[in-house]
XYZ file of C-alpha atoms in Angstrom:
377
model
C 140.885 62.536 97.239
C 143.959 61.908 97.179
C 145.030 58.497 97.671
C 148.540 56.990 98.035
C 149.244 53.519 96.832
C 152.817 51.296 96.474
C 154.113 49.878 93.145
C 155.836 46.933 93.583
C 159.560 46.526 90.800
C 160.905 43.466 92.109
C 163.993 41.889 90.544
C 165.206 38.545 92.858
C 164.805 39.227 96.082
C 164.929 43.198 95.570
C 161.223 44.841 96.081
C 161.928 48.922 95.775
C 158.620 51.057 96.418
C 157.333 53.973 94.753
C 154.912 56.527 97.065
C 152.732 57.310 94.255
C 149.996 60.474 94.797
C 146.746 59.421 92.267
C 143.475 61.511 91.868
C 141.352 58.512 92.982
C 138.114 61.062 90.912
C 138.763 63.146 87.739
C 136.241 65.659 87.321
C 133.941 67.659 89.246
C 135.887 69.090 92.856
C 134.895 67.744 96.072
C 131.905 68.942 97.117
C 131.471 71.451 99.851
C 130.573 69.929 103.331
C 127.950 71.592 105.077
C 128.198 74.432 108.120
C 128.436 72.467 110.993
C 126.575 75.062 113.562
C 127.220 75.952 117.257
C 128.161 72.704 119.326
C 125.955 71.209 120.967
C 127.809 70.462 123.813
C 125.743 67.947 125.106
C 128.787 65.695 126.682
C 130.622 68.090 127.691
C 134.329 67.408 126.638
C 136.995 69.356 127.820
C 141.261 68.946 127.247
C 143.019 68.022 130.218
C 146.563 68.484 128.431
C 148.222 68.687 124.907
C 152.017 68.120 123.978
C 153.988 68.070 120.646
C 155.776 64.853 119.401
C 156.971 66.178 115.499
C 154.720 65.590 112.321
C 153.615 62.097 111.735
C 153.478 60.011 108.820
C 150.285 59.637 106.837
C 149.940 56.329 108.008
C 151.284 56.052 111.316
C 148.748 55.011 113.980
C 149.248 55.510 117.492
C 149.366 52.669 120.263
C 147.992 52.171 123.698
C 150.039 49.549 126.216
C 148.691 49.527 129.267
C 149.032 53.251 130.779
C 151.259 54.516 127.794
C 150.643 55.765 124.011
C 153.737 54.508 121.729
C 154.129 57.526 118.358
C 156.908 57.045 115.892
C 157.053 60.652 114.387
C 158.249 60.807 110.058
C 161.841 62.645 111.863
C 162.854 59.153 113.374
C 161.589 59.341 117.544
C 159.923 57.041 119.569
C 158.341 58.869 121.869
C 155.851 56.868 125.384
C 153.635 59.272 127.052
C 151.711 58.907 129.995
C 148.163 58.189 128.706
C 146.478 60.651 132.238
C 149.472 63.543 132.280
C 150.976 63.676 128.861
C 154.311 63.095 130.409
C 157.226 61.362 128.637
C 157.444 57.898 129.731
C 160.587 57.234 127.847
C 162.078 59.262 123.753
C 164.695 57.972 121.902
C 165.208 58.587 118.320
C 166.484 55.281 115.527
C 168.314 58.271 113.348
C 166.028 57.622 110.434
C 162.176 58.707 108.857
C 159.689 56.182 110.836
C 156.703 55.244 108.603
C 154.421 52.457 110.574
C 153.190 52.957 114.087
C 154.750 51.295 117.628
C 154.542 47.489 117.871
C 155.084 46.624 121.474
C 154.455 43.891 124.381
C 155.864 46.735 126.688
C 159.223 45.019 127.264
C 160.751 45.144 123.779
C 158.916 48.031 120.743
C 159.451 47.622 116.860
C 158.721 50.245 114.624
C 159.985 50.451 110.478
C 161.915 53.235 108.554
C 160.914 54.439 105.460
C 163.608 52.572 103.891
C 161.850 49.201 104.946
C 164.591 48.298 108.148
C 162.949 47.032 111.182
C 163.948 48.450 113.904
C 163.481 46.936 117.592
C 163.935 48.977 121.557
C 164.278 48.136 124.236
C 165.593 49.283 127.631
C 166.918 52.789 126.025
C 168.740 51.743 123.108
C 168.268 49.707 119.670
C 168.779 46.045 120.384
C 168.520 45.094 116.791
C 168.028 45.854 112.624
C 166.320 43.757 110.168
C 165.444 44.745 106.288
C 162.708 43.903 105.407
C 162.192 43.026 102.050
C 159.695 45.642 100.914
C 158.458 48.513 103.201
C 156.208 48.226 105.928
C 153.120 51.103 107.040
C 151.569 47.942 109.267
C 152.157 48.609 112.688
C 155.061 45.379 114.188
C 152.899 42.698 115.978
C 155.387 42.383 119.635
C 153.702 39.288 120.693
C 154.791 35.506 122.813
C 158.911 36.287 122.439
C 158.583 37.450 118.460
C 157.747 40.240 116.380
C 155.417 39.919 113.320
C 155.633 42.126 110.344
C 153.492 42.633 107.032
C 155.241 44.032 103.976
C 153.683 46.167 101.462
C 154.324 42.949 99.389
C 152.239 41.581 101.105
C 154.664 38.884 102.938
C 154.322 37.952 105.990
C 157.662 37.622 108.558
C 158.334 36.606 112.058
C 161.659 37.325 114.136
C 162.953 36.767 117.347
C 162.470 39.323 119.599
C 165.186 39.487 121.429
C 168.294 38.495 119.062
C 166.674 39.229 115.299
C 166.914 36.215 114.198
C 164.631 35.122 111.233
C 161.835 32.571 112.127
C 159.901 32.050 109.084
C 157.903 33.737 106.344
C 155.281 33.721 104.036
C 154.466 35.145 100.693
C 152.376 35.597 98.339
C 152.078 36.976 94.900
C 151.832 40.479 94.633
C 149.924 42.539 92.340
C 152.340 45.248 90.448
C 149.734 47.861 92.598
C 149.536 47.623 96.910
C 147.799 50.396 98.942
C 149.658 52.836 100.900
C 148.419 52.232 103.560
C 148.535 49.685 106.696
C 146.802 46.763 107.202
C 145.354 43.758 109.033
C 147.750 41.896 111.605
C 146.964 41.174 115.007
C 146.644 38.293 117.082
C 143.049 36.113 118.728
C 144.471 33.783 121.061
C 147.393 31.655 119.464
C 146.117 32.249 116.459
C 148.453 35.403 114.414
C 145.772 37.196 112.067
C 146.603 38.722 108.820
C 145.329 40.507 106.269
C 146.363 39.914 102.658
C 144.828 41.786 99.263
C 141.252 41.167 100.079
C 141.707 37.847 102.310
C 141.825 37.038 106.166
C 144.501 34.495 106.901
C 144.853 32.554 109.860
C 148.012 31.563 110.782
C 150.535 29.265 113.530
C 152.338 31.876 114.734
C 155.256 29.030 115.603
C 155.974 28.258 111.899
C 153.374 30.368 109.431
C 151.649 27.175 108.596
C 147.828 28.543 107.726
C 144.875 27.195 110.115
C 142.579 28.896 107.926
C 142.040 31.379 104.998
C 138.506 33.104 104.534
C 137.976 35.549 101.768
C 136.650 39.160 102.370
C 136.699 40.905 99.249
C 137.210 39.512 95.890
C 139.530 41.570 92.649
C 136.696 43.436 89.982
C 137.779 45.874 87.954
C 138.998 47.230 84.818
C 142.584 48.415 86.103
C 144.917 47.658 88.607
C 143.629 50.795 91.028
C 139.923 49.264 90.430
C 141.126 46.419 91.154
C 142.457 46.621 95.077
C 141.092 45.378 97.392
C 143.794 44.943 100.520
C 141.644 44.929 104.035
C 142.980 48.331 105.511
C 143.917 48.817 108.663
C 141.680 49.642 111.987
C 140.017 46.385 113.358
C 136.906 45.627 115.659
C 137.287 42.454 117.752
C 135.175 41.302 120.710
C 137.149 38.460 121.955
C 137.327 36.427 118.644
C 134.784 37.842 116.368
C 137.159 40.329 113.932
C 135.185 43.253 111.790
C 137.037 44.499 109.204
C 137.197 46.725 106.126
C 137.955 45.580 102.255
C 139.926 49.145 100.985
C 136.371 50.286 98.646
C 134.940 46.851 98.548
C 133.323 45.296 101.524
C 132.869 45.282 105.555
C 133.017 41.667 107.263
C 132.933 39.884 110.066
C 135.032 36.278 111.492
C 134.922 33.962 113.843
C 138.586 34.162 113.987
C 138.502 31.086 116.622
C 138.016 28.685 113.426
C 137.905 30.853 109.955
C 134.830 31.249 109.279
C 132.669 34.100 107.332
C 130.184 35.732 109.713
C 128.719 38.460 107.004
C 129.989 40.163 104.220
C 128.947 43.535 103.078
C 129.070 45.859 99.977
C 130.898 49.004 101.218
C 132.778 51.733 99.525
C 134.758 52.931 102.341
C 138.368 53.658 103.000
C 139.599 53.323 106.164
C 139.577 50.873 109.326
C 135.961 50.050 112.001
C 135.402 50.145 115.508
C 132.799 49.053 117.225
C 131.300 46.620 120.725
C 128.790 44.501 121.268
C 126.268 45.490 119.068
C 127.492 47.952 116.705
C 129.876 48.128 114.099
C 131.155 51.462 113.543
C 133.242 52.658 109.825
C 132.757 55.721 107.433
C 132.169 54.842 103.618
C 134.722 57.204 101.288
C 131.761 60.473 101.362
C 132.446 60.413 105.285
C 128.989 59.106 105.679
C 129.287 57.333 109.417
C 127.579 53.918 109.678
C 126.628 51.471 111.399
C 126.266 47.686 110.951
C 124.528 45.050 113.250
C 127.617 42.979 115.041
C 125.816 39.613 114.643
C 123.921 39.794 111.432
C 125.445 42.809 109.400
C 122.370 44.556 108.800
C 122.339 48.233 108.597
C 121.180 50.301 111.839
C 121.544 53.724 110.535
C 123.368 56.117 108.618
C 124.531 60.214 109.654
C 125.161 62.248 106.414
C 126.288 65.212 109.819
C 129.933 65.349 108.611
C 129.447 64.521 104.858
C 132.639 64.893 102.905
C 134.919 66.586 106.047
C 137.097 63.324 105.280
C 136.594 61.349 108.194
C 139.727 58.688 109.372
C 138.810 55.523 111.654
C 136.582 56.323 114.180
C 136.860 54.559 118.079
C 133.499 53.188 119.904
C 133.483 54.906 123.792
C 130.955 54.370 125.879
C 127.398 55.765 123.961
C 129.752 57.270 121.426
C 131.534 57.023 118.609
C 134.165 59.589 117.978
C 135.793 59.839 114.775
C 138.510 62.533 113.490
C 138.156 65.033 110.182
C 140.516 66.236 107.621
C 140.678 69.995 109.726
C 141.483 68.337 113.139
C 137.640 68.265 115.079
C 137.018 65.408 116.253
C 133.100 64.711 116.905
C 131.694 63.136 118.793
C 127.904 61.422 118.088
C 125.027 59.316 119.169
C 125.746 54.766 119.065
C 122.153 54.621 118.453
C 121.446 57.365 115.913
C 124.513 58.997 114.680
C 123.132 61.930 115.947
C 126.256 64.565 117.273
C 126.417 65.472 120.921
C 129.666 67.702 121.124
C 133.006 68.338 119.450
C 136.434 69.016 119.826
C 139.053 71.122 118.167
C 143.048 70.437 117.796
C 145.658 71.904 115.916
C 143.414 72.630 112.037
C 145.253 69.269 110.688
C 144.234 66.542 109.933
C 143.618 63.694 112.386
C 146.077 61.061 112.357
C 144.496 57.159 112.564
C 142.222 56.563 114.952
C 142.168 58.728 118.216
C 142.804 56.110 121.408
C 141.388 55.505 125.191
C 143.903 55.096 127.995
C 141.192 54.657 131.029
C 138.638 57.471 130.772
C 141.311 59.866 128.797
C 140.824 60.293 125.016
C 143.517 60.499 122.319
C 144.071 61.968 119.229
C 146.828 62.908 117.032
C 147.711 65.306 114.181
C 148.981 65.224 111.138
C 151.502 67.998 112.899
C 152.201 65.971 115.163
C 150.185 67.063 118.106
C 149.072 64.726 120.750
C 145.567 65.918 122.218
C 143.605 64.661 125.302
C 140.012 65.230 126.282
C 137.894 63.771 129.372
C 134.042 64.214 129.668
C 133.633 66.756 132.232
């Protein structure tokens, strides 16, 4: 398995990010996944539309805003698709390669370029650009007339959405090596919730003041890679109950209304979580799919049916869990025991991020830039 990391080299206020490919495991090659066999087809998944938006950076997440799906291509085009039909609602080229997902409140959209520039978009044009101290792979959060960013150097910054004025900034000391994946940044009520290294912080969005801070994982290990415990994108939230993953270290659920850890379990996964009121779902590094009790953290079941298929972040949909793999397949499994129920194919390239839901339409995006929509028959 290849993991991407960013090495931070700073001089004064300047931070330069270099992408490094590091092989996480040496020795024998990865085991070959077992044959899937014939598709059971218990659900009857039907392809309803597909389109192409151009190749995507591996960190880009699809973002649903109302009835639209927002995507940023590696070539520099932001596209909003109508989720039910796949029709282009609007599209804008920004003239720079893009590395984050697209955040939006329905009025203003925000995205980050490969050079570490935050761009605000509205009414078919770029409103303003602001250079960040480091590149950001995390989808900007647009809320309350502000745009919030989480940079790779673990700096949280708030901007005025209309003018681009920098309102406040919170910077924690950064390790020399940080994870090259999107992180955790969301609003829970009137609190800005952000992952910084292995900790979850609750901040006042008006001034960045800390309201609470809880540990999800503690850095341990003998080298920089083993000490990485950053929180990764893909959060399962039910009201103030927020469940997150620390990279290769832990899964935890937190009460974000008061900053209390409800439970914390060791887990070796590298991608985000999904869930509902009863379950929390996630995949391990070897692609075992796991379910924990949302209330207690008890492990409820483990499925090895998709082991070694490089699974991504899952999505909980009704009575099923949907997860994509590196070959472009979408797998539908029972939420109660992980039993296979159905599967669907895309274009043969890896599913990027988690599938998303618009109404009754399930949408998956591939690394080649294919966007595929499915509905149950």
